[in-house]
Amino acid sequence: MSDAIELRGLTKRYGAARGVTDLTLTVRRGEFYGFIGPNGAGKSTAIRTLLGFLRPTAGSARVLGRDARAEPAVLGRIGYLPAEVRFWPGMRVGQVLALSAALHGTDCAETAKGLCARLGLDVRKRVETLSLGNRKKLGIICALQHAPELLVLDEPTSGLDPLVRREFFALLAEHNARGATVFLSSHDLGDIQRCCTRAAVLRAGRLAAVADIPALSAAGQTLEEEFLKLYREEDAPCC
Amino acid sequence: MLLTLLRHELRRAAPAWAVWTVCVAGLAAACAALWPQVGAGSADLGAAFAGMGAFTAAFGLDRLDIGSFLGFYGVEAGSIVSLGGALYAAMTAADVLSGEERAGTAEWLLAHPLGRGRVLAAKALALGVRVLALDAAALAACLAAAAATVQGAPWARLLALHAAWALLHLELAALCFGSSALRAVGPGAGLGLAAGLYFLALVANLAPAAHWLRRLTPFAWAEPAALLTAGLDWALALPGLAAAALAAALGCWHYRRKDIL
């Protein structure tokens, strides 16, 4: 069986500006994988290239063994939450959820109802009246409701209150326990350390390290310390 | 999935479509319904229109019998239906693809297993349905008003007039749809293009030296004076229709390859 995510020498440039450079990483099926790095490190670029929104400048990006640009049907097996989730004004939460399910070719009204109840989202609300946190919840439910094999979540917790965050991570753990792969991009290193088995650290568009979280925890270290160490090395004066 | 997206597109655009359709169709019906009162003083009307100097030629009034129902309807409804429908078609088409990108909804939409080809097909189809539905409503309103107020209305020629205007609207919609693959293009650009092409046709009518401008604007072959005196000039219309189809095809090609930022 192919890996869930496979990036091989992936490079993406926006004209002269850097996106990601020669990025190679593999996420195995069933993993709970973290993707970390400071703002502008290239996390969202890597994710958006993986899902086919951006054309790679060089290298390849495969998801569930497919190139999402050439074979968009693979997106039906993926749940994606963008960093900035936006919907069409005038639609109600329930309509967005029904539309997303229909575009996935499924009817998951019952699952959506359960997810709305767990995350505390009113299906009758109009999307333009939703706060950032509630918009995020709607995006999360859209990503989860069709029970995807792979979840790709870009900054999912920004705007969520602590209670909803807890419920959200419980949901992710349930999906992961059922065999789904979770690829989680986040600035919250505590969340990554608690939930993930491995985490890739991006620095200036390049892969700086891949951390083995259980080994790190067993050694009494935190991901935050490792992350800061990596960045201090970068900032240290040369020679 | 294509039908789901098509329904979504139509539902989302319905409020703006309804407003434009009520205005354009309502005014077309009003033009037809006004004829009995206006026709009674048609000699005065003809003299008034003939004495407008350069504007008489610009609007093709020198080639139309304004004292007939068809001449009057062509002049009055011609500017309302052809220009109103063109503004709607160009404005909405110019926003079809670029609007999703600017609003940030394109990424969410393309995260579903549709593929860009299906998205393009659904959006183009929805645009065509909206444009043709507006024209159908304008024609229906005109025919209903004419049936109620005009004895022996020229049905076939009214139908031909409205069919030509619908073709004009489809041409502008295709041109702007293709352009909307560029993120910077928006409704304002569409409105500007439609208004510019309309005024280009007026300028082309003003002086023989500017007559060649007629080749650049679809409003030249869609003007009521030309349609009612000589029918649709396919030699004038086809290059523009082909250019619009090419623009739409190029826009689709670009959209399938471009980065969604």
Short mmCIF file of C-alpha atoms in Angstrom, two decimals:
data_model
loop_
_atom_site.label_atom_id
_atom_site.label_comp_id
_atom_site.label_asym_id
_atom_site.label_seq_id
_atom_site.Cartn_x
_atom_site.Cartn_y
_atom_site.Cartn_z
CA MET A 1 0.00 0.00 0.00
CA SER A 2 1.29 3.47 -0.88
CA ASP A 3 2.17 6.02 1.77
CA ALA A 4 -0.44 8.58 2.78
CA ILE A 5 1.79 11.49 1.77
CA GLU A 6 4.92 11.37 -0.31
CA LEU A 7 6.88 14.51 -1.19
CA ARG A 8 9.98 13.97 -3.33
CA GLY A 9 12.30 16.92 -3.88
CA LEU A 10 9.30 19.22 -3.91
CA THR A 11 10.15 22.79 -4.83
CA LYS A 12 7.66 25.59 -5.26
CA ARG A 13 8.64 29.15 -6.08
CA TYR A 14 6.38 32.14 -6.64
CA GLY A 15 8.42 33.99 -9.23
CA ALA A 16 11.56 34.97 -7.37
CA ALA A 17 9.99 34.34 -3.96
CA ARG A 18 10.63 31.07 -2.14
CA GLY A 19 7.84 28.71 -1.20
CA VAL A 20 9.47 25.35 -0.40
CA THR A 21 12.79 23.97 -1.61
CA ASP A 22 13.72 20.35 -2.26
CA LEU A 23 11.29 19.03 0.34
CA THR A 24 11.27 15.28 0.81
CA LEU A 25 9.10 13.61 3.42
CA THR A 26 6.88 10.60 3.83
CA VAL A 27 3.83 10.13 6.03
CA ARG A 28 2.83 6.50 6.52
CA ARG A 29 -0.79 5.36 6.56
CA GLY A 30 -2.35 5.61 9.98
CA GLU A 31 0.20 8.07 11.33
CA PHE A 32 -0.65 11.16 13.36
CA TYR A 33 1.93 13.48 11.86
CA GLY A 34 2.80 17.02 12.86
CA PHE A 35 4.02 19.71 10.49
CA ILE A 36 5.61 22.66 12.20
CA GLY A 37 7.59 25.77 11.41
CA PRO A 38 7.43 29.52 11.90
CA ASN A 39 5.24 31.81 9.81
CA GLY A 40 6.38 31.83 6.20
CA ALA A 41 8.35 28.59 6.52
CA GLY A 42 6.36 27.07 3.65
CA LYS A 43 3.92 24.77 5.48
CA SER A 44 0.80 25.99 3.68
CA THR A 45 2.64 26.04 0.35
CA ALA A 46 3.63 22.39 0.81
CA ILE A 47 0.06 21.43 1.75
CA ARG A 48 -1.51 23.37 -1.12
CA THR A 49 0.91 21.85 -3.61
CA LEU A 50 0.15 18.40 -2.21
CA LEU A 51 -3.58 18.92 -2.77
CA GLY A 52 -3.14 20.26 -6.29
CA PHE A 53 -3.93 23.94 -5.80
CA LEU A 54 -0.36 24.88 -6.74
CA ARG A 55 1.85 23.44 -9.49
CA PRO A 56 5.21 22.22 -8.26
CA THR A 57 8.21 24.04 -9.74
CA ALA A 58 10.17 20.80 -9.40
CA GLY A 59 9.76 17.43 -7.71
CA SER A 60 6.55 15.59 -6.98
CA ALA A 61 3.78 15.46 -4.42
CA ARG A 62 1.62 12.36 -4.06
CA VAL A 63 -1.27 11.83 -1.73
CA LEU A 64 -2.66 8.32 -1.08
CA GLY A 65 -0.46 7.24 -3.99
CA ARG A 66 -1.94 9.75 -6.47
CA ASP A 67 -1.11 13.11 -7.93
CA ALA A 68 -4.11 15.21 -6.84
CA ARG A 69 -3.73 17.58 -9.80
CA ALA A 70 -3.94 14.79 -12.34
CA GLU A 71 -6.40 12.61 -10.41
CA PRO A 72 -8.68 14.90 -8.38
CA ALA A 73 -10.93 11.94 -7.49
CA VAL A 74 -8.43 11.15 -4.73
CA LEU A 75 -9.64 14.28 -2.92
CA GLY A 76 -12.82 12.36 -2.11
CA ARG A 77 -10.74 10.29 0.31
CA ILE A 78 -9.25 13.36 1.99
CA GLY A 79 -10.64 15.86 4.46
CA TYR A 80 -8.96 19.24 4.16
CA LEU A 81 -9.17 22.27 6.40
CA PRO A 82 -7.51 25.38 4.92
CA ALA A 83 -5.73 27.83 7.21
CA GLU A 84 -8.23 30.53 6.27
CA VAL A 85 -11.58 28.90 5.72
CA ARG A 86 -14.16 30.99 3.83
CA PHE A 87 -17.70 30.27 2.66
CA TRP A 88 -20.25 32.00 0.48
CA PRO A 89 -22.27 34.65 2.29
CA GLY A 90 -25.99 34.01 2.43
CA MET A 91 -25.63 30.27 3.02
CA ARG A 92 -26.56 28.61 6.27
CA VAL A 93 -24.26 26.22 8.12
CA GLY A 94 -26.53 23.28 7.27
CA GLN A 95 -26.50 24.19 3.58
CA VAL A 96 -22.69 24.35 3.50
CA LEU A 97 -22.46 20.94 5.15
CA ALA A 98 -25.02 19.43 2.75
CA LEU A 99 -23.21 20.97 -0.23
CA SER A 100 -19.84 19.63 0.89
CA ALA A 101 -21.32 16.15 1.42
CA ALA A 102 -23.01 16.22 -1.99
CA LEU A 103 -19.77 17.32 -3.67
CA HIS A 104 -18.14 14.32 -2.02
CA GLY A 105 -20.94 12.19 -3.42
CA THR A 106 -22.20 11.09 -0.02
CA ASP A 107 -25.06 11.78 2.35
CA CYS A 108 -23.64 12.15 5.83
CA ALA A 109 -26.35 14.27 7.43
CA GLU A 110 -26.43 12.16 10.60
CA THR A 111 -22.66 12.33 11.06
CA ALA A 112 -22.74 16.08 10.44
CA LYS A 113 -25.49 16.48 13.00
CA GLY A 114 -23.47 14.58 15.59
CA LEU A 115 -20.34 16.60 14.85
CA CYS A 116 -22.25 19.88 15.12
CA ALA A 117 -23.58 18.79 18.50
CA ARG A 118 -20.12 17.83 19.75
CA LEU A 119 -18.47 21.06 18.58
CA GLY A 120 -21.43 23.28 19.46
CA LEU A 121 -22.33 24.66 16.05
CA ASP A 122 -25.85 25.81 15.14
CA VAL A 123 -26.77 24.56 11.64
CA ARG A 124 -29.31 27.37 11.18
CA LYS A 125 -26.77 30.20 11.41
CA ARG A 126 -25.74 32.14 8.34
CA VAL A 127 -22.05 31.81 7.58
CA GLU A 128 -21.45 35.57 7.43
CA THR A 129 -22.57 35.85 11.05
CA LEU A 130 -20.09 33.22 12.29
CA SER A 131 -17.09 34.17 14.41
CA LEU A 132 -13.62 32.95 13.38
CA GLY A 133 -13.91 30.04 15.79
CA ASN A 134 -17.33 28.99 14.49
CA ARG A 135 -16.12 29.28 10.89
CA LYS A 136 -13.25 27.00 11.85
CA LYS A 137 -15.71 24.52 13.40
CA LEU A 138 -17.70 24.48 10.17
CA GLY A 139 -14.52 23.85 8.20
CA ILE A 140 -13.56 21.05 10.58
CA ILE A 141 -16.95 19.36 10.22
CA CYS A 142 -16.76 19.65 6.42
CA ALA A 143 -13.37 17.94 6.59
CA LEU A 144 -14.48 15.17 8.95
CA GLN A 145 -18.08 14.36 8.02
CA HIS A 146 -17.35 12.04 5.08
CA ALA A 147 -14.97 9.90 7.20
CA PRO A 148 -11.87 10.46 5.04
CA GLU A 149 -8.82 8.20 4.97
CA LEU A 150 -6.53 11.19 5.33
CA LEU A 151 -7.06 14.46 7.20
CA VAL A 152 -4.95 17.42 6.16
CA LEU A 153 -5.46 20.22 8.65
CA ASP A 154 -3.75 23.58 8.29
CA GLU A 155 -3.79 25.56 11.55
CA PRO A 156 -7.06 23.98 12.71
CA THR A 157 -7.08 25.27 16.27
CA SER A 158 -6.66 29.02 15.76
CA GLY A 159 -9.79 30.70 17.07
CA LEU A 160 -11.07 27.65 18.97
CA ASP A 161 -11.73 27.92 22.69
CA PRO A 162 -10.08 25.38 25.05
CA LEU A 163 -13.21 23.22 25.42
CA VAL A 164 -13.72 22.95 21.69
CA ARG A 165 -10.01 22.27 21.18
CA ARG A 166 -10.24 19.35 23.57
CA GLU A 167 -13.28 17.97 21.73
CA PHE A 168 -11.56 18.53 18.40
CA PHE A 169 -8.49 16.54 19.42
CA ALA A 170 -10.74 13.80 20.78
CA LEU A 171 -12.38 13.63 17.35
CA LEU A 172 -9.01 13.44 15.64
CA ALA A 173 -7.93 10.65 17.99
CA GLU A 174 -11.12 8.70 17.18
CA HIS A 175 -10.53 9.06 13.44
CA ASN A 176 -6.90 8.06 13.86
CA ALA A 177 -7.92 5.04 15.95
CA ARG A 178 -10.21 3.98 13.09
CA GLY A 179 -7.20 4.00 10.77
CA ALA A 180 -7.30 7.51 9.31
CA THR A 181 -4.02 9.34 8.81
CA VAL A 182 -3.81 12.80 10.34
CA PHE A 183 -1.46 15.45 8.96
CA LEU A 184 -1.59 18.41 11.29
CA SER A 185 0.08 21.73 10.61
CA SER A 186 0.17 23.85 13.74
CA HIS A 187 2.08 26.48 15.67
CA ASP A 188 1.02 24.89 18.93
CA LEU A 189 3.94 22.61 19.75
CA GLY A 190 2.19 21.31 22.87
CA ASP A 191 -0.67 19.95 20.76
CA ILE A 192 1.79 18.34 18.35
CA GLN A 193 3.74 16.71 21.16
CA ARG A 194 0.57 15.39 22.82
CA CYS A 195 -1.02 13.93 19.68
CA CYS A 196 1.59 13.14 17.05
CA THR A 197 4.02 10.28 16.65
CA ARG A 198 6.34 12.18 14.31
CA ALA A 199 6.69 15.79 13.29
CA ALA A 200 8.49 17.48 10.42
CA VAL A 201 10.09 20.83 11.15
CA LEU A 202 10.28 23.28 8.27
CA ARG A 203 12.76 26.13 8.21
CA ALA A 204 12.97 28.67 5.40
CA GLY A 205 11.19 26.32 3.02
CA ARG A 206 13.44 23.34 3.72
CA LEU A 207 13.01 20.29 5.91
CA ALA A 208 15.12 20.99 9.01
CA ALA A 209 14.36 17.84 11.00
CA VAL A 210 11.88 15.04 11.57
CA ALA A 211 11.24 14.52 15.25
CA ASP A 212 10.31 11.15 16.77
CA ILE A 213 7.92 12.39 19.45
CA PRO A 214 7.70 9.28 21.70
CA ALA A 215 11.54 9.10 21.73
CA LEU A 216 11.71 12.78 22.54
CA SER A 217 9.23 12.40 25.38
CA ALA A 218 11.03 9.30 26.70
CA ALA A 219 14.24 11.34 26.85
CA GLY A 220 12.41 13.96 28.91
CA GLN A 221 12.68 16.56 26.18
CA THR A 222 9.97 18.74 24.75
CA LEU A 223 9.33 19.55 21.14
CA GLU A 224 9.47 23.21 22.02
CA GLU A 225 13.06 22.87 23.29
CA GLU A 226 14.08 21.01 20.13
CA PHE A 227 12.34 23.57 17.96
CA LEU A 228 14.04 26.49 19.70
CA LYS A 229 17.40 24.70 19.51
CA LEU A 230 16.99 24.36 15.73
CA TYR A 231 16.18 28.01 15.36
CA ARG A 232 18.97 29.19 17.67
CA GLU A 233 21.42 27.23 15.48
CA GLU A 234 20.14 29.15 12.50
CA ASP A 235 20.48 32.49 14.28
CA ALA A 236 23.98 31.76 15.66
CA PRO A 237 26.77 33.82 14.08
CA CYS A 238 28.61 31.84 11.45
CA CYS A 239 32.32 30.90 12.15
CA MET B 1 -21.63 16.32 -8.62
CA LEU B 2 -21.83 18.51 -11.73
CA LEU B 3 -25.55 19.01 -11.13
CA THR B 4 -24.95 19.76 -7.45
CA LEU B 5 -22.47 22.45 -8.36
CA LEU B 6 -24.74 23.78 -11.12
CA ARG B 7 -27.64 24.06 -8.66
CA HIS B 8 -25.37 25.75 -6.13
CA GLU B 9 -24.17 28.27 -8.74
CA LEU B 10 -27.71 29.08 -9.86
CA ARG B 11 -29.02 29.42 -6.32
CA ARG B 12 -26.14 31.69 -5.29
CA ALA B 13 -26.65 34.01 -8.26
CA ALA B 14 -30.45 34.02 -8.11
CA PRO B 15 -31.02 37.30 -6.20
CA ALA B 16 -28.91 39.43 -8.59
CA TRP B 17 -30.36 37.59 -11.59
CA ALA B 18 -33.90 38.26 -10.40
CA VAL B 19 -33.29 41.99 -9.97
CA TRP B 20 -31.71 42.37 -13.43
CA THR B 21 -34.35 40.20 -15.07
CA VAL B 22 -37.27 42.08 -13.51
CA CYS B 23 -35.75 45.39 -14.62
CA VAL B 24 -34.85 44.36 -18.18
CA ALA B 25 -37.98 42.30 -18.85
CA GLY B 26 -40.21 44.85 -17.14
CA LEU B 27 -38.84 47.69 -19.23
CA ALA B 28 -39.10 45.61 -22.43
CA ALA B 29 -42.75 44.96 -21.62
CA ALA B 30 -43.27 48.64 -20.86
CA CYS B 31 -41.81 49.61 -24.27
CA ALA B 32 -44.22 47.25 -26.03
CA ALA B 33 -47.16 48.29 -23.89
CA LEU B 34 -46.51 51.99 -24.50
CA TRP B 35 -46.85 51.65 -28.26
CA PRO B 36 -50.62 52.34 -28.56
CA GLN B 37 -50.19 55.76 -26.90
CA VAL B 38 -46.92 56.58 -28.65
CA GLY B 39 -48.09 55.27 -32.02
CA ALA B 40 -50.99 57.72 -32.06
CA GLY B 41 -48.48 60.56 -32.35
CA SER B 42 -45.98 58.67 -34.49
CA ALA B 43 -45.59 61.46 -37.06
CA ASP B 44 -44.44 63.89 -34.35
CA LEU B 45 -42.21 61.19 -32.86
CA GLY B 46 -40.57 60.50 -36.23
CA ALA B 47 -39.89 64.19 -36.74
CA ALA B 48 -38.47 64.52 -33.23
CA PHE B 49 -36.09 61.58 -33.70
CA ALA B 50 -35.06 62.75 -37.19
CA GLY B 51 -34.02 66.14 -35.83
CA MET B 52 -31.49 64.91 -33.30
CA GLY B 53 -28.50 65.64 -35.52
CA ALA B 54 -25.55 63.28 -35.00
CA PHE B 55 -27.48 61.21 -32.48
CA THR B 56 -29.98 60.24 -35.17
CA ALA B 57 -27.23 58.41 -37.02
CA ALA B 58 -25.51 57.16 -33.87
CA PHE B 59 -28.60 55.27 -32.73
CA GLY B 60 -29.52 54.19 -36.27
CA LEU B 61 -32.71 56.26 -36.17
CA ASP B 62 -32.14 57.38 -39.76
CA ARG B 63 -32.54 53.77 -40.88
CA LEU B 64 -35.59 52.86 -38.82
CA ASP B 65 -39.25 53.64 -39.29
CA ILE B 66 -39.89 55.00 -35.84
CA GLY B 67 -43.55 55.38 -36.77
CA SER B 68 -43.94 51.57 -36.76
CA PHE B 69 -44.23 49.35 -33.70
CA LEU B 70 -41.12 47.42 -34.66
CA GLY B 71 -39.07 50.59 -35.26
CA PHE B 72 -40.18 52.10 -31.97
CA TYR B 73 -39.66 48.87 -30.02
CA GLY B 74 -36.27 48.32 -31.65
CA VAL B 75 -35.01 51.75 -30.65
CA GLU B 76 -36.42 51.80 -27.13
CA ALA B 77 -36.06 48.19 -26.09
CA GLY B 78 -32.88 47.90 -28.15
CA SER B 79 -30.96 50.04 -25.72
CA ILE B 80 -32.63 48.51 -22.68
CA VAL B 81 -32.50 44.80 -23.52
CA SER B 82 -29.30 44.72 -25.53
CA LEU B 83 -27.32 47.01 -23.22
CA GLY B 84 -28.97 45.91 -19.94
CA GLY B 85 -28.50 42.22 -20.74
CA ALA B 86 -24.94 42.88 -21.93
CA LEU B 87 -24.03 44.67 -18.71
CA TYR B 88 -25.46 41.80 -16.64
CA ALA B 89 -23.76 39.11 -18.74
CA ALA B 90 -20.37 40.84 -18.75
CA MET B 91 -20.48 41.79 -15.07
CA THR B 92 -21.40 38.32 -13.81
CA ALA B 93 -19.14 36.46 -16.25
CA ALA B 94 -16.10 38.55 -15.32
CA ASP B 95 -16.53 37.49 -11.69
CA VAL B 96 -17.27 33.78 -12.18
CA LEU B 97 -13.78 32.40 -11.61
CA SER B 98 -11.82 35.35 -10.25
CA GLY B 99 -14.53 36.12 -7.68
CA GLU B 100 -14.09 32.69 -6.07
CA GLU B 101 -10.36 33.22 -5.84
CA ARG B 102 -10.62 36.69 -4.36
CA ALA B 103 -13.26 35.57 -1.86
CA GLY B 104 -11.13 32.58 -0.83
CA THR B 105 -13.87 30.05 -1.63
CA ALA B 106 -12.04 28.51 -4.62
CA GLU B 107 -9.70 26.58 -2.37
CA TRP B 108 -12.57 25.09 -0.37
CA LEU B 109 -14.44 24.17 -3.55
CA LEU B 110 -11.41 22.60 -5.24
CA ALA B 111 -10.68 20.53 -2.13
CA HIS B 112 -13.64 18.38 -3.22
CA PRO B 113 -13.17 15.60 -5.78
CA LEU B 114 -14.50 17.64 -8.69
CA GLY B 115 -11.46 18.55 -10.74
CA ARG B 116 -11.11 21.92 -12.37
CA GLY B 117 -12.76 20.70 -15.57
CA ARG B 118 -16.04 19.99 -13.76
CA VAL B 119 -15.87 23.31 -11.91
CA LEU B 120 -15.39 25.13 -15.21
CA ALA B 121 -18.20 23.18 -16.86
CA ALA B 122 -20.67 23.85 -14.04
CA LYS B 123 -19.81 27.53 -13.88
CA ALA B 124 -19.99 28.02 -17.65
CA LEU B 125 -23.29 26.15 -17.81
CA ALA B 126 -24.76 28.16 -14.95
CA LEU B 127 -23.66 31.40 -16.60
CA GLY B 128 -25.22 30.37 -19.92
CA VAL B 129 -28.47 29.41 -18.19
CA ARG B 130 -28.64 32.75 -16.36
CA VAL B 131 -27.95 34.81 -19.48
CA LEU B 132 -30.41 32.89 -21.64
CA ALA B 133 -33.05 32.88 -18.90
CA LEU B 134 -32.83 36.67 -18.67
CA ASP B 135 -33.26 36.92 -22.44
CA ALA B 136 -36.12 34.43 -22.43
CA ALA B 137 -37.86 36.45 -19.72
CA ALA B 138 -37.37 39.69 -21.71
CA LEU B 139 -38.79 38.04 -24.85
CA ALA B 140 -41.73 36.56 -22.94
CA ALA B 141 -42.49 39.95 -21.36
CA CYS B 142 -42.29 41.67 -24.76
CA LEU B 143 -44.54 39.09 -26.44
CA ALA B 144 -47.07 39.21 -23.63
CA ALA B 145 -47.24 43.01 -23.71
CA ALA B 146 -47.39 43.08 -27.52
CA ALA B 147 -50.18 40.47 -27.56
CA ALA B 148 -52.21 42.63 -25.21
CA THR B 149 -51.67 45.97 -26.91
CA VAL B 150 -50.57 45.61 -30.55
CA GLN B 151 -52.81 44.41 -33.39
CA GLY B 152 -50.97 41.91 -35.62
CA ALA B 153 -47.64 42.20 -33.86
CA PRO B 154 -44.67 40.97 -35.97
CA TRP B 155 -43.92 37.90 -33.85
CA ALA B 156 -41.24 36.38 -36.05
CA ARG B 157 -39.26 39.62 -36.29
CA LEU B 158 -39.53 40.23 -32.55
CA LEU B 159 -38.23 36.73 -31.98
CA ALA B 160 -35.32 37.32 -34.39
CA LEU B 161 -34.48 40.63 -32.67
CA HIS B 162 -34.39 39.03 -29.23
CA ALA B 163 -32.47 36.00 -30.52
CA ALA B 164 -29.76 38.31 -31.88
CA TRP B 165 -29.54 40.12 -28.56
CA ALA B 166 -29.26 36.78 -26.74
CA LEU B 167 -26.36 35.90 -29.06
CA LEU B 168 -24.74 39.26 -28.24
CA HIS B 169 -25.07 38.51 -24.53
CA LEU B 170 -23.59 35.04 -24.92
CA GLU B 171 -20.64 36.51 -26.82
CA LEU B 172 -19.91 39.00 -24.06
CA ALA B 173 -20.42 36.34 -21.40
CA ALA B 174 -17.92 34.02 -23.13
CA LEU B 175 -15.38 36.82 -23.52
CA CYS B 176 -15.63 37.82 -19.87
CA PHE B 177 -15.78 34.22 -18.62
CA GLY B 178 -12.43 33.57 -20.28
CA SER B 179 -11.00 36.76 -18.80
CA SER B 180 -12.19 35.82 -15.31
CA ALA B 181 -9.53 33.09 -15.21
CA LEU B 182 -7.22 36.01 -14.43
CA ARG B 183 -7.47 36.83 -10.74
CA ALA B 184 -7.31 40.60 -11.30
CA VAL B 185 -10.41 40.68 -13.51
CA GLY B 186 -13.64 41.54 -11.70
CA PRO B 187 -17.19 42.77 -12.29
CA GLY B 188 -15.98 46.33 -12.88
CA ALA B 189 -13.84 45.18 -15.80
CA GLY B 190 -16.83 43.37 -17.30
CA LEU B 191 -19.07 46.42 -16.96
CA GLY B 192 -16.38 48.62 -18.47
CA LEU B 193 -15.91 46.29 -21.42
CA ALA B 194 -19.65 46.09 -22.17
CA ALA B 195 -20.12 49.86 -21.89
CA GLY B 196 -17.02 50.51 -23.97
CA LEU B 197 -18.16 48.21 -26.77
CA TYR B 198 -21.62 49.80 -26.73
CA PHE B 199 -20.22 53.31 -27.11
CA LEU B 200 -17.80 52.08 -29.77
CA ALA B 201 -20.81 51.10 -31.88
CA LEU B 202 -22.32 54.56 -31.40
CA VAL B 203 -19.05 56.22 -32.43
CA ALA B 204 -18.80 53.93 -35.47
CA ASN B 205 -22.19 55.20 -36.64
CA LEU B 206 -21.27 58.87 -36.27
CA ALA B 207 -18.80 59.27 -39.15
CA PRO B 208 -17.86 57.22 -42.21
CA ALA B 209 -14.19 57.48 -41.18
CA ALA B 210 -15.01 55.58 -37.97
CA HIS B 211 -17.10 52.96 -39.73
CA TRP B 212 -14.35 50.33 -39.45
CA LEU B 213 -14.89 50.31 -35.67
CA ARG B 214 -18.04 48.29 -36.37
CA ARG B 215 -15.77 45.27 -36.83
CA LEU B 216 -14.62 45.53 -33.21
CA THR B 217 -17.92 45.56 -31.38
CA PRO B 218 -20.80 43.09 -31.31
CA PHE B 219 -23.20 45.97 -30.70
CA ALA B 220 -22.70 46.90 -34.37
CA TRP B 221 -24.35 43.74 -35.70
CA ALA B 222 -26.83 43.65 -32.81
CA GLU B 223 -28.15 47.19 -33.28
CA PRO B 224 -31.88 47.24 -34.06
CA ALA B 225 -31.46 49.36 -37.20
CA ALA B 226 -29.10 46.79 -38.74
CA LEU B 227 -31.17 43.80 -37.60
CA LEU B 228 -34.50 45.21 -38.78
CA THR B 229 -33.29 46.48 -42.14
CA ALA B 230 -30.89 43.76 -43.28
CA GLY B 231 -31.14 40.94 -40.71
CA LEU B 232 -28.19 39.51 -38.82
CA ASP B 233 -24.92 40.21 -40.64
CA TRP B 234 -23.09 36.94 -40.03
CA ALA B 235 -19.94 38.21 -41.73
CA LEU B 236 -19.74 40.94 -39.11
CA ALA B 237 -20.84 38.71 -36.23
CA LEU B 238 -18.81 35.55 -36.75
CA PRO B 239 -15.28 36.92 -36.12
CA GLY B 240 -16.39 38.35 -32.76
CA LEU B 241 -18.22 35.15 -31.80
CA ALA B 242 -15.13 33.11 -32.72
CA ALA B 243 -12.90 35.47 -30.70
CA ALA B 244 -15.20 35.12 -27.68
CA ALA B 245 -15.18 31.33 -27.97
CA LEU B 246 -11.38 31.43 -28.21
CA ALA B 247 -11.17 33.70 -25.14
CA ALA B 248 -13.36 31.27 -23.19
CA ALA B 249 -11.23 28.29 -24.30
CA LEU B 250 -7.99 30.09 -23.42
CA GLY B 251 -9.43 31.07 -20.04
CA CYS B 252 -10.35 27.44 -19.32
CA TRP B 253 -6.89 26.26 -20.39
CA HIS B 254 -5.25 28.84 -18.13
CA TYR B 255 -7.54 28.05 -15.18
CA ARG B 256 -6.75 24.35 -15.39
CA ARG B 257 -3.02 25.08 -15.13
CA LYS B 258 -2.85 28.06 -12.82
CA ASP B 259 -2.03 28.24 -9.13
CA ILE B 260 -5.03 28.90 -6.91
CA LEU B 261 -3.57 31.41 -4.48
#
